[in-house]
Each structure stands twice: as C-alpha cells, then as structure tokens.
C-alpha cells in the first residue's frame, strides 16, 4: 500500500529534530546577546538610572463633563483643588521635613505624621497626600518655602462643584471614591483605586460619558523630585458634557416649595416624556461627598427619619388616593358600565354588605354624573363605578397607564408600586378577593401604591390622549467644545387607543377640578392658563367609623394623610404634566396643588429668569387654605 | 513485574536540570516577594514550595505508568480539560477582571495551564496516526485546527490572551514539525495574510489601540511602556555580577511590575547579573534540548511528537517571557517556566517533565516503527 510505504518512522524524524535543536540554539543565542548588551554594554548607564530611580509617571486627571439644564444653565461644574503631597523618598529626612512643614503651615505635626504612617509599605516614590483641598494661603506658604521642603509639592487636581442647595441633588447624584469591591469585578475600565466615580443619579448612570480618559506624563526627576525632563506625555481626554431636559426654573421652584416639608414633585413634558423637574425633599448637599463625609455626617444623613438620601420621586411608594379616580372613571366609561349621563346619588356614605363606606363629604354630594364626580371627587360615585367594574378591570387600565410597574427612568432603585388584582391577592395571601375591597381600590386606597413619577406619567398620558413615554432626563450629549454628539429620542412605551369622547369627559372633569367653584382645587386656578388636575388625600391609617373629619388637626403629624396633586396645562395643548406629593400634608388642595400651580406657572408664564418671590406666594396660599377641607 | 531497564534508562540529567532551575527559581522568588514590603511575603513563598512538592508528586505519577496509555486515552484527557475550561467560565473565580481560576477543594487551579498539555497530547495522538512523509493535507489539518481552536476560544473568553497565544504557537510548531504539504502551507499562509487586514477593518477603536500597544508598548508610555522601561533598567543595572541577593533596588522599591510572576526574570537579572541570568537562560535551553533528545531517542511517533510538543511549550514560554522583559517582544502575560510564582504553571511543567522522563525510560520497549503496549 502506498500509504504504508510513506509512513513516518524514527529515521524520518531525525533530520527534523536536528533542525529544531539548531533553531533553539540560534534563538537562545540571540537572547544571550541581548542580555549581554543590556547588562554589560549598557549596564553602566542603566545602573546610574536605577540609582536615581529618576523616571516617574505622573497622572493627569481628565476634566469631568459639565452638566447643564435644557436652557444652558450650568448645574454642575469643576473647580481646581490643591492637595498637599509628599514623596517620602525625596523628602529625606522625612521627620525633619514634616516638622518644618508643620511650622510653616501651622498644621499639627501628628496629623501629617499619621498620613505618612498610613502609607507605610507602599513604594517610597509614590506620593502621599498629606492634606486634601488646602486653601490658597497654605498653597502660597508651601511655594514660598519650597527650597526648604524637599519632596513636598502641591498637586493641583479637579474637584466637582455642585450648587449645594436647590441643585437637583437626587437627580444629579454625587461622586465618591470607587468601591474596591466593584473594582475587583474588573468591569470598570480605566478606573483605579482612589478614583472618584458617580455614586448615584446622573453622575452614576452617565459616569462613563462624563468621566473622560486619564492622561499622564513620563518624567525624569532630579534628586529632590523636581521635573528635569518630560519624556513622554499623553493628554487627558475631557469627558462629555450633558444637557438635561430639566428646566432649572421649574426645578428650583419645586425644591423651594418642598424645602420645609417632606415630599416629591415631578414635571414631565407630555409630548415626549422629558423630565422638566424632579425634586425630593428633604435634600442633601452633594458637596459634602466630594470632600468626604465624616462618620457623624453620614450617620446623621442615614438616621434622619425623613430619609434625605432617598429620591422619593422614584423610590417613594404612596397610595394614589383620589388621583386614581381618573383611572376608575376611564375604566368605567371605556368598559361601558357608565356613560357621561349615568347619575349616582351620594348621601355622604354608601352601604355595602354590612359595612358603611363613607364619602369624604359627610353631608353628601347629591345626584351627580362622572364629570362632576371627578371635579368634586365624590367617593360614593366611584364606589359604585368600582363595584360594577370589579378589581381586575380597574387594574387593566391602571397598568395601561404604567402604574404598578417601573417607568424605566435611568435612575437607581426605582420602586414598582403595586396595582392589585384578584389573582395577585390569591397568590400573595391565599385568599380570594372580597368585593368590599374593590370599593377601596376604586378610590385609590387599599393595596394600591404608586410612585410620584408613575402618577406624572399617568397624567401625562391623559394629557396626550393615550401615549405613555419613558421618562428621560438627557436632552443631549455634547463634546467639551459644545458640539452635540447625541440626542436621545423620545421613547414610547405604550400607545393605547381610548375612545376620544370618553377622554374628553374625563378631561372636562379634570378641568372643573381647578376651574369650577365646586372643584376641589379651585383655589389653585391660574389666571390665563387652563390647568386641569386632580387632588388626592392618601390615608396613612384607616379612617375610623364616626371619626370626625375636622378632628384631623388634632392628630399627631405622622397620622395625617399624604397630599397629592396631579395636573397638566394648558388644557388644549398640554405642555407640562406634574405630580406632587407632600407627606402628611393632609389635603391635596392646600398642600400639593399650590406647588404644582407654581411649577406650571413658572414653566408657562415666566419668559426668562425665575423670581424667588414666588416662594413667598406659595406659603401664603398654603396658610390661607389651611381651613378649606376637601380631598 | 518490574523491568530493571526502567531504572537503567532513567534520564537523571533532565531531572537534575529541572530541579536546579526550580531551586534557583525559588531563591529568586523569595527575593522578589520582598518588593515594597519590609520583609518578604512568606505566605506566597510557602505556597510555592507546596506547589513544587505537589508538582514532584505529579511528576512521579506521570512517569510511573506507561505513557502509551496517554495515546490510547488522548481524547478522554482532552475532553476532561475542555470540561474544566467550560467549568472556569461557569463557576470560575473573578480575579482582576478575569475568570481563570477554578476552586478544587482548598486550592485554586488554572485549567488553561493544564490545557496546554491536553492539546499537545491530542495532537500527538492524531498526528502519529495520520502523518506520512508526503506532508499533511488541508483535509487532515481540519481536525487539529478544531482541536486547537476550541480551547483557545474558551481561554480567550476568560480572558487570558497570553495562554491562548501560547497554545496557538505550540500547536503551529508541532504541526510544522510534522510537515505540511507545500500547497496547503502556501494556501494557508496567504489566506491568513489576506484575512488579518480584513479583521482589522472590523475591530473597534479601543480594540485596535489594545493590539497596537501589545505590539509596541511605547505607545502606552504610562502603562506597558513604563513597565518595560523599568524592567530594562532593572536588567541592565544588574551588570556582570548583579547587585546581590535581596539587594535589587528596582525590585525592593517596587519599580518592577508583577515582579514575582511575569517580570521575575528582571529581578533575577538585577540581583544575579549576567552571570546568573545567563546561566538561567542556558539551563532553560538545556531543558529544551534535552526534551528534543528524548524525542530523538524515542522509537515510536507518539512519544516523539509528544516530546517535541513539550519542548515547543517550554521554548515559547521562555522566549516570550524573557523577550518581553528585555523589550524584544510584545507585552503578554506568560510565566517563566519553574521560576514565576503560580501553582498551575509549576504543576504543568512538572507533569510535562514527568511525561518526558516516562518517554525516555520506556524507549527500550519499542522497536522501530511498531507500536507495543505493555
């Protein structure tokens, strides 16, 4: 067989093996020659280089991108910061240098010494930061005495500068030192231990875009650590700037109005889902994080019962209360269980089974149809609509409007809320749904909980007649020179067809809430703007039978109900949709509606820069309405 | 039944050089663990000694049985190693952005290291069956290409570029050693030359940057380039006789990156000078030449090819590692055999040495061209 004759044997291998030995010998000779060249021929000069250890790498931090509001107002910028740095190897004798430093700068020597002690074990040529962010006087003192302070220098770095107050802190977030655990996972490209990275909000979500790329220099230094020659340099690449969809005038208005209460406000553009304002109260000062919090400061923030670190606009879950009647009304009309003329009689209460369900208005609303039932927020009317619909049909519409699921806004820890169905209850508690529970659901109480941003999306979808957008806060991404490189498009999450006539009825009811004498929010009517809205009062504890409404004043503050207001304007061509919650604010009309009103007014009426006088108006409104009692 | 010839044919010289390199390596490792620390990192040193002891046990285990069993079970060994590589991707430990380690009881192993032997064994098995004097045809090369590319792909996924490149080089070396049909060789080289620019076209910006830096560390003067400069200063400053044990300033002041793994040769050259580093290079070369001699002495193709494969593995590791630290080669993480810290690397080399000893001591069992299995 031909193949057999050609089969390989050890004779065939021999020349190939000899050739291999030859190749190995040649390659290793090259290696030895190279070794000889480095160690013997060039050895002298390398020895000199190693004795000075004079080649260093210095980092140049990239400028982090700036953040603007939609009108170009600067919300977050960078400032230079001066750190006092020492290279122990160049600062010999270290003790003497530290002593001098402490005398020149009037800093306690122990503090400086402690910093050096802490860095023991690190290479002696690596800089040790003795004091961060020192003031200009100290900088001058170091520079004047430079000759006497070997190995000590000022490191200029860039620090983040936030507005401090009224600066959309929850949306924008803050920077902090990178978590070593995160770093170990290796997903963070180009980040090193000790780097500042976005820890929450826009700073976190858009960290890769804002950050830019670090640069550096390879330098040769002399014996006292001063640069003799730059061998190589890579320029840092600054990060991209962000233009937010926020209108800072509206944002500031919302934060001012919320400043002495606990709550949240969200304003959206109903035509595209752009977030015009998103505020949560109490707020915190992001600048504290830049310098680094002390243990006490952190404790105070974390243990504050009002949870300043929580973004209540996306994380807070509250019963939607009467704002939910919008859903019940639309469900009732769409499912045909009522029409615009269906009248129910409200005697101030409704008997179902063995229980009496009360209307917020003890004396009752009398006969009314859906439009007026919305305007006056009649509980009895909606009990009956709810009873005809059943819980699952209400839930279907609530879910269409995005309630009970996250809106997808690019912020961390968004809550989903909850829209109960009979199936959900069966699964959760193992017992069937009780028809009586549907009555509570129909007026937005019971198991229902929603977040402020969900209600803003809901009222925006009413305003634009059935389009649910994903709320977004990025208007554009720009190069540092201001060239726009990306403009995220509006994202439609759901477009549902609702009967136009039915929507018109509901909208008419919402218009009456603000613009008719008997509307629950008539005091918040804006001259010259047709605002539509809905108030809500979310019970914190169950309302006891026979308890007088007006005794609410005497209740302890944390039992008082939360105040809601959702609104959009102008009625005909909606440009802004708002949801406001004031925790324990008692009445939507008095606590929440004025805030929404001022936000809308600012957005639609103010031609340019906002005026801070408006804040005073809100507070006056709130005081004067304290006595009006409605839902 | 024990055959005295097994002892008569034992390759004491190969064992001796191996132990010499290992001992020298441990000494350098001890010194390199002092970098930036007041005293050497004893834990790592103790661990490495344990790895060596374990490696000796595995080496003995690797020559006690007849290596022809490896021929018979080649595909099983290969399949087990592939399973381990898949296991790494599924259950591996994350360390510094890569999944390379698999926890087996109290120890972590790096299956990509062991995969090198697996590929050598399976290729030796295949080539010893199909190769003939005419040279390998394209059709005959399809299976070995697949057998090589599967582990390479799995290792790139970890990612461990150094080991992946190494396996490709070992497989190519063994294949070329077996002779490839001229027509096929020319076809493959030219299609490869045509494909490379084409893939370049599809790479993203940062991927291109990474490859360019890999080829030319000076492009990254703050990272790889800086490391190479410091490494060259360390080697050069050792001069003829070195700065002495534990006296290398580049080492002690931690100017050398990865001084106990990839850059350990720089520490050795700094502290032991041309005399020490040159001796180490010569010793490593002797291991390779000894391996080729074992291949030469073996009278059946499987053992010969296996010996060549192991020689190729050590050759490429030494050339890439030493070439890199001296600024002759791209920067890629490949350990220096028997010297760099790392359990799996030490064990892999020790097992390979065991296999070579095995081939060497059983060479009397085979008459030319015939395959005998006892």
Short mmCIF file of C-alpha atoms in Angstrom, two decimals, chain A residues 154-493:
data_model
loop_
_atom_site.label_atom_id
_atom_site.label_comp_id
_atom_site.label_asym_id
_atom_site.label_seq_id
_atom_site.Cartn_x
_atom_site.Cartn_y
_atom_site.Cartn_z
CA UNK A 154 1.23 70.95 45.65
CA UNK A 155 -0.84 68.68 43.49
CA UNK A 156 -3.48 70.53 41.56
CA UNK A 157 -6.49 68.38 40.90
CA UNK A 158 -10.01 68.97 39.75
CA UNK A 159 -12.90 68.69 42.14
CA UNK A 160 -16.60 68.54 41.45
CA UNK A 161 -18.59 71.61 42.43
CA UNK A 162 -22.33 71.28 42.95
CA UNK A 163 -24.85 74.02 43.61
CA UNK A 164 -25.11 72.91 47.22
CA UNK A 165 -28.73 73.97 47.66
CA UNK A 166 -31.64 73.65 45.22
CA UNK A 167 -29.37 71.72 42.91
CA UNK A 168 -31.50 68.70 41.94
CA UNK A 169 -29.29 66.61 44.20
CA UNK A 170 -31.30 63.40 43.87
CA UNK A 171 -31.37 63.51 40.09
CA UNK A 172 -27.77 64.58 39.61
CA UNK A 173 -26.32 62.42 42.39
CA UNK A 174 -22.77 62.75 43.62
CA UNK A 175 -19.26 61.38 43.33
CA UNK A 176 -17.45 59.19 45.77
CA UNK A 177 -14.31 57.09 45.92
CA UNK A 178 -14.69 53.90 43.89
CA UNK A 179 -15.67 50.86 45.92
CA UNK A 180 -12.72 48.40 45.94
CA UNK A 181 -15.19 45.51 45.63
CA UNK A 182 -16.63 46.98 42.43
CA UNK A 183 -13.13 47.48 41.14
CA UNK A 184 -12.26 43.83 41.71
CA UNK A 185 -15.01 42.73 39.35
CA UNK A 186 -13.00 44.44 36.64
CA UNK A 187 -15.96 45.87 34.80
CA UNK A 188 -14.79 49.45 35.34
CA UNK A 189 -12.40 50.18 32.51
CA UNK A 190 -9.73 52.76 33.18
CA UNK A 191 -10.62 53.29 36.84
CA UNK A 192 -8.06 52.86 39.58
CA UNK A 193 -8.26 52.62 43.32
CA UNK A 194 -8.90 56.00 44.86
CA UNK A 195 -10.63 57.41 41.78
CA UNK A 196 -13.84 59.34 42.17
CA UNK A 197 -16.79 57.81 40.37
CA UNK A 198 -20.51 58.57 40.18
CA UNK A 199 -22.31 57.01 43.11
CA UNK A 200 -25.91 57.88 42.31
CA UNK A 201 -28.16 59.70 39.88
CA UNK A 202 -26.91 61.11 36.58
CA UNK A 203 -23.34 61.07 37.88
CA UNK A 204 -23.60 57.29 38.22
CA UNK A 205 -25.74 56.38 35.21
CA UNK A 206 -23.69 58.56 32.86
CA UNK A 207 -20.35 58.06 34.58
CA UNK A 208 -18.64 56.55 31.51
CA UNK A 209 -19.72 59.52 29.40
CA UNK A 210 -18.86 62.21 31.94
CA UNK A 211 -15.58 60.71 33.07
CA UNK A 212 -13.25 61.18 30.13
CA UNK A 213 -9.87 59.49 29.97
CA UNK A 214 -6.99 60.00 32.28
CA UNK A 215 -3.71 61.23 30.81
CA UNK A 216 -0.23 61.34 32.23
CA UNK A 217 3.42 62.14 31.82
CA UNK A 218 6.55 60.06 31.98
CA UNK A 219 9.12 62.37 33.51
CA UNK A 220 12.69 62.33 34.65
CA UNK A 221 13.16 63.99 38.04
CA UNK A 222 16.23 65.24 39.86
CA UNK A 223 17.32 64.19 43.34
CA UNK A 224 14.78 66.42 45.09
CA UNK A 225 11.91 65.26 42.95
CA UNK A 226 11.68 68.23 40.60
CA UNK A 227 10.98 67.52 36.97
CA UNK A 228 14.01 67.73 34.77
CA UNK A 229 12.62 66.44 31.55
CA UNK A 230 9.28 65.25 30.22
CA UNK A 231 9.96 62.03 28.36
CA UNK A 232 6.50 61.30 27.16
CA UNK A 233 3.07 62.74 27.58
CA UNK A 234 -0.49 61.68 26.96
CA UNK A 235 -3.07 64.40 27.16
CA UNK A 236 -6.18 63.59 29.16
CA UNK A 237 -9.41 63.47 27.23
CA UNK A 238 -12.10 65.52 28.95
CA UNK A 239 -15.49 63.91 29.47
CA UNK A 240 -18.58 64.86 27.53
CA UNK A 241 -20.98 67.47 28.81
CA UNK A 242 -24.58 66.56 29.50
CA UNK A 243 -27.55 68.74 28.73
CA UNK A 244 -30.50 67.66 30.83
CA UNK A 245 -34.16 68.04 29.96
CA UNK A 246 -34.58 69.79 33.32
CA UNK A 247 -35.84 73.37 33.28
CA UNK A 248 -33.93 74.73 36.21
CA UNK A 249 -36.52 77.45 36.86
CA UNK A 250 -39.18 74.79 37.44
CA UNK A 251 -36.76 72.60 39.36
CA UNK A 252 -35.78 75.42 41.70
CA UNK A 253 -39.43 76.33 42.17
CA UNK A 254 -40.27 72.76 43.14
CA UNK A 255 -37.35 72.42 45.53
CA UNK A 256 -38.06 75.76 47.19
CA UNK A 257 -41.70 74.87 47.65
CA UNK A 258 -40.83 71.49 49.11
CA UNK A 259 -37.99 72.80 51.25
CA UNK A 260 -39.78 72.71 54.59
CA UNK A 261 -41.93 69.64 54.00
CA UNK A 262 -41.21 66.03 53.16
CA UNK A 263 -42.34 65.07 49.69
CA UNK A 264 -41.57 64.97 45.99
CA UNK A 265 -42.54 66.60 42.72
CA UNK A 266 -42.13 65.51 39.11
CA UNK A 267 -42.85 67.56 35.99
CA UNK A 268 -42.88 65.99 32.53
CA UNK A 269 -43.34 67.23 29.00
CA UNK A 270 -46.40 65.20 27.93
CA UNK A 271 -45.35 65.37 24.29
CA UNK A 272 -42.09 63.41 24.74
CA UNK A 273 -41.61 62.25 28.33
CA UNK A 274 -38.82 64.73 29.04
CA UNK A 275 -38.45 65.34 32.76
CA UNK A 276 -38.71 69.10 33.34
CA UNK A 277 -38.24 68.86 37.09
CA UNK A 278 -37.74 66.08 39.60
CA UNK A 279 -37.40 67.01 43.24
CA UNK A 280 -37.39 65.14 46.51
CA UNK A 281 -37.36 66.61 49.98
CA UNK A 282 -35.50 66.78 52.27
CA UNK A 283 -32.44 67.27 50.09
CA UNK A 284 -28.74 66.96 50.90
CA UNK A 285 -25.61 68.84 49.93
CA UNK A 286 -23.66 66.84 47.35
CA UNK A 287 -20.52 68.88 48.05
CA UNK A 288 -20.20 67.08 51.37
CA UNK A 289 -19.49 63.87 49.48
CA UNK A 290 -16.80 65.46 47.35
CA UNK A 291 -14.61 66.26 50.33
CA UNK A 292 -15.61 63.05 52.08
CA UNK A 293 -18.19 62.71 54.82
CA UNK A 294 -17.23 62.34 58.45
CA UNK A 295 -18.72 59.40 60.28
CA UNK A 296 -21.12 61.70 62.15
CA UNK A 297 -22.30 63.42 58.99
CA UNK A 298 -23.00 60.07 57.38
CA UNK A 299 -24.82 58.80 60.44
CA UNK A 300 -26.94 61.93 60.56
CA UNK A 301 -27.89 61.50 56.90
CA UNK A 302 -28.72 57.83 57.26
CA UNK A 303 -30.62 58.04 60.52
CA UNK A 304 -32.72 61.06 59.55
CA UNK A 305 -36.34 59.79 59.72
CA UNK A 306 -37.23 61.80 56.60
CA UNK A 307 -34.65 59.86 54.54
CA UNK A 308 -32.89 62.69 52.72
CA UNK A 309 -30.83 60.23 50.66
CA UNK A 310 -33.92 58.64 49.16
CA UNK A 311 -35.22 60.01 45.89
CA UNK A 312 -38.88 59.91 46.81
CA UNK A 313 -39.92 60.86 43.29
CA UNK A 314 -38.92 57.40 42.05
CA UNK A 315 -38.45 55.39 45.24
CA UNK A 316 -41.36 56.61 47.37
CA UNK A 317 -44.49 54.44 47.30
CA UNK A 318 -47.75 56.03 48.36
CA UNK A 319 -51.43 55.15 47.88
CA UNK A 320 -52.54 57.18 44.85
CA UNK A 321 -55.78 58.08 46.66
CA UNK A 322 -58.27 60.16 44.70
CA UNK A 323 -55.89 60.78 41.81
CA UNK A 324 -56.72 57.15 41.00
CA UNK A 325 -60.33 58.13 40.29
CA UNK A 326 -59.07 59.22 36.88
CA UNK A 327 -58.32 55.55 36.18
CA UNK A 328 -61.63 54.36 37.62
CA UNK A 329 -63.51 56.93 35.53
CA UNK A 330 -61.74 56.00 32.29
CA UNK A 331 -62.23 52.28 33.01
CA UNK A 332 -65.92 52.82 33.75
CA UNK A 333 -66.52 54.76 30.54
CA UNK A 334 -64.40 52.51 28.32
CA UNK A 335 -65.93 49.33 29.68
CA UNK A 336 -69.40 50.81 29.31
CA UNK A 337 -70.53 50.34 32.90
CA UNK A 338 -71.34 54.06 32.97
CA UNK A 339 -71.71 56.77 30.38
CA UNK A 340 -71.44 60.51 30.67
CA UNK A 341 -75.04 60.74 31.87
CA UNK A 342 -75.04 57.92 34.43
CA UNK A 343 -76.06 59.52 37.72
CA UNK A 344 -75.47 58.20 41.20
CA UNK A 345 -76.82 59.64 44.41
CA UNK A 346 -74.36 60.47 47.19
CA UNK A 347 -75.86 60.80 50.66
CA UNK A 348 -72.39 61.02 52.20
CA UNK A 349 -71.98 57.32 52.62
CA UNK A 350 -72.53 54.03 50.83
CA UNK A 351 -73.67 50.80 52.39
CA UNK A 352 -72.15 47.62 51.05
CA UNK A 353 -72.74 44.32 52.79
CA UNK A 354 -72.61 45.02 56.46
CA UNK A 355 -70.22 47.93 56.13
CA UNK A 356 -70.76 51.61 55.66
CA UNK A 357 -68.30 53.24 53.25
CA UNK A 358 -68.09 56.97 53.76
CA UNK A 359 -67.68 59.84 51.35
CA UNK A 360 -65.16 62.48 52.37
CA UNK A 361 -68.07 64.93 52.38
CA UNK A 362 -70.32 63.98 55.29
CA UNK A 363 -73.34 65.86 54.00
CA UNK A 364 -73.09 64.15 50.60
CA UNK A 365 -72.86 65.39 47.02
CA UNK A 366 -76.44 64.59 45.98
CA UNK A 367 -77.00 63.41 42.40
CA UNK A 368 -74.05 63.72 40.10
CA UNK A 369 -72.61 62.30 36.86
CA UNK A 370 -68.98 61.38 36.16
CA UNK A 371 -67.76 64.86 35.16
CA UNK A 372 -68.87 66.44 38.43
CA UNK A 373 -67.91 63.36 40.40
CA UNK A 374 -64.32 63.93 39.26
CA UNK A 375 -64.50 67.67 39.91
CA UNK A 376 -65.84 67.15 43.42
CA UNK A 377 -64.02 63.88 43.99
CA UNK A 378 -67.17 62.10 45.19
CA UNK A 379 -66.19 58.81 46.82
CA UNK A 380 -69.69 57.32 46.71
CA UNK A 381 -69.92 57.75 42.93
CA UNK A 382 -66.68 55.89 42.39
CA UNK A 383 -67.54 53.15 44.90
CA UNK A 384 -70.40 52.26 42.60
CA UNK A 385 -68.38 52.51 39.40
CA UNK A 386 -65.74 50.31 41.01
CA UNK A 387 -68.33 47.79 42.13
CA UNK A 388 -69.65 47.50 38.58
CA UNK A 389 -66.17 47.10 37.12
CA UNK A 390 -64.59 44.70 39.57
CA UNK A 391 -60.97 44.92 40.62
CA UNK A 392 -59.42 43.29 37.56
CA UNK A 393 -60.95 45.62 35.02
CA UNK A 394 -59.74 48.64 37.01
CA UNK A 395 -56.27 47.12 37.23
CA UNK A 396 -56.18 46.63 33.46
CA UNK A 397 -56.48 50.37 32.88
CA UNK A 398 -54.14 51.29 35.74
CA UNK A 399 -51.47 49.08 34.21
CA UNK A 400 -52.01 50.57 30.76
CA UNK A 401 -51.19 53.92 32.27
CA UNK A 402 -48.00 52.50 33.71
CA UNK A 403 -49.00 52.20 37.34
CA UNK A 404 -47.61 49.26 39.26
CA UNK A 405 -44.54 48.85 37.05
CA UNK A 406 -41.31 50.78 36.83
CA UNK A 407 -41.30 53.63 34.34
CA UNK A 408 -37.80 52.72 33.16
CA UNK A 409 -36.28 56.08 34.05
CA UNK A 410 -32.49 55.73 34.18
CA UNK A 411 -32.22 56.13 37.95
CA UNK A 412 -31.33 53.51 40.53
CA UNK A 413 -33.67 51.78 42.91
CA UNK A 414 -36.90 52.76 41.18
CA UNK A 415 -39.89 51.31 43.02
CA UNK A 416 -42.56 49.47 41.07
CA UNK A 417 -45.55 50.29 43.21
CA UNK A 418 -48.45 47.85 43.24
CA UNK A 419 -51.75 47.54 41.43
CA UNK A 420 -53.64 44.62 43.00
CA UNK A 421 -55.66 42.08 41.04
CA UNK A 422 -57.69 39.16 42.31
CA UNK A 423 -55.00 36.80 41.05
CA UNK A 424 -52.32 38.74 42.90
CA UNK A 425 -54.22 38.51 46.17
CA UNK A 426 -54.78 34.80 45.77
CA UNK A 427 -51.08 34.30 45.23
CA UNK A 428 -49.94 36.68 47.93
CA UNK A 429 -52.36 35.82 50.73
CA UNK A 430 -54.01 32.62 49.50
CA UNK A 431 -57.48 34.02 49.94
CA UNK A 432 -59.93 35.19 47.28
CA UNK A 433 -60.67 38.83 46.58
CA UNK A 434 -63.51 40.39 48.61
CA UNK A 435 -65.88 42.64 46.66
CA UNK A 436 -65.74 45.16 49.50
CA UNK A 437 -62.04 45.63 48.80
CA UNK A 438 -62.85 46.78 45.28
CA UNK A 439 -64.54 49.83 46.79
CA UNK A 440 -61.30 50.97 48.45
CA UNK A 441 -59.39 50.23 45.26
CA UNK A 442 -61.79 52.37 43.21
CA UNK A 443 -60.78 55.45 45.21
CA UNK A 444 -57.08 54.61 45.20
CA UNK A 445 -56.78 53.22 48.70
CA UNK A 446 -56.32 49.65 49.87
CA UNK A 447 -53.36 47.75 48.40
CA UNK A 448 -52.73 50.36 45.71
CA UNK A 449 -49.40 52.11 45.87
CA UNK A 450 -47.69 54.24 43.22
CA UNK A 451 -44.63 56.43 42.93
CA UNK A 452 -44.78 60.15 42.11
CA UNK A 453 -43.09 59.59 38.74
CA UNK A 454 -45.69 56.93 37.82
CA UNK A 455 -48.51 59.37 38.52
CA UNK A 456 -46.73 62.02 36.46
CA UNK A 457 -46.51 59.55 33.56
CA UNK A 458 -50.18 58.68 34.08
CA UNK A 459 -51.44 62.27 33.99
CA UNK A 460 -49.14 62.99 31.01
CA UNK A 461 -50.73 60.05 29.17
CA UNK A 462 -54.15 61.50 29.92
CA UNK A 463 -52.97 64.89 28.64
CA UNK A 464 -51.60 63.47 25.37
CA UNK A 465 -54.58 61.13 24.99
CA UNK A 466 -53.03 57.75 25.36
CA UNK A 467 -49.29 57.76 24.80
CA UNK A 468 -47.07 56.56 27.61
CA UNK A 469 -43.48 57.75 27.24
CA UNK A 470 -40.45 56.54 29.10
CA UNK A 471 -39.41 59.48 31.27
CA UNK A 472 -35.96 60.69 30.30
CA UNK A 473 -33.68 63.40 31.52
CA UNK A 474 -30.97 63.61 28.87
CA UNK A 475 -31.60 66.19 26.20
CA UNK A 476 -28.20 65.94 24.61
CA UNK A 477 -24.60 64.85 24.99
CA UNK A 478 -22.01 67.41 23.90
CA UNK A 479 -18.30 67.46 23.39
CA UNK A 480 -16.41 69.86 25.67
CA UNK A 481 -16.42 72.28 22.72
CA UNK A 482 -20.21 72.18 22.63
CA UNK A 483 -20.71 70.00 19.58
CA UNK A 484 -23.79 67.84 20.03
CA UNK A 485 -22.97 64.18 19.51
CA UNK A 486 -26.15 62.52 20.71
CA UNK A 487 -29.72 63.50 21.30
CA UNK A 488 -31.73 60.61 22.73
CA UNK A 489 -35.13 60.31 21.10
CA UNK A 490 -38.43 60.12 22.94
CA UNK A 491 -39.31 56.51 23.65
CA UNK A 492 -42.94 55.41 23.52
CA UNK A 493 -43.62 52.56 25.92
#
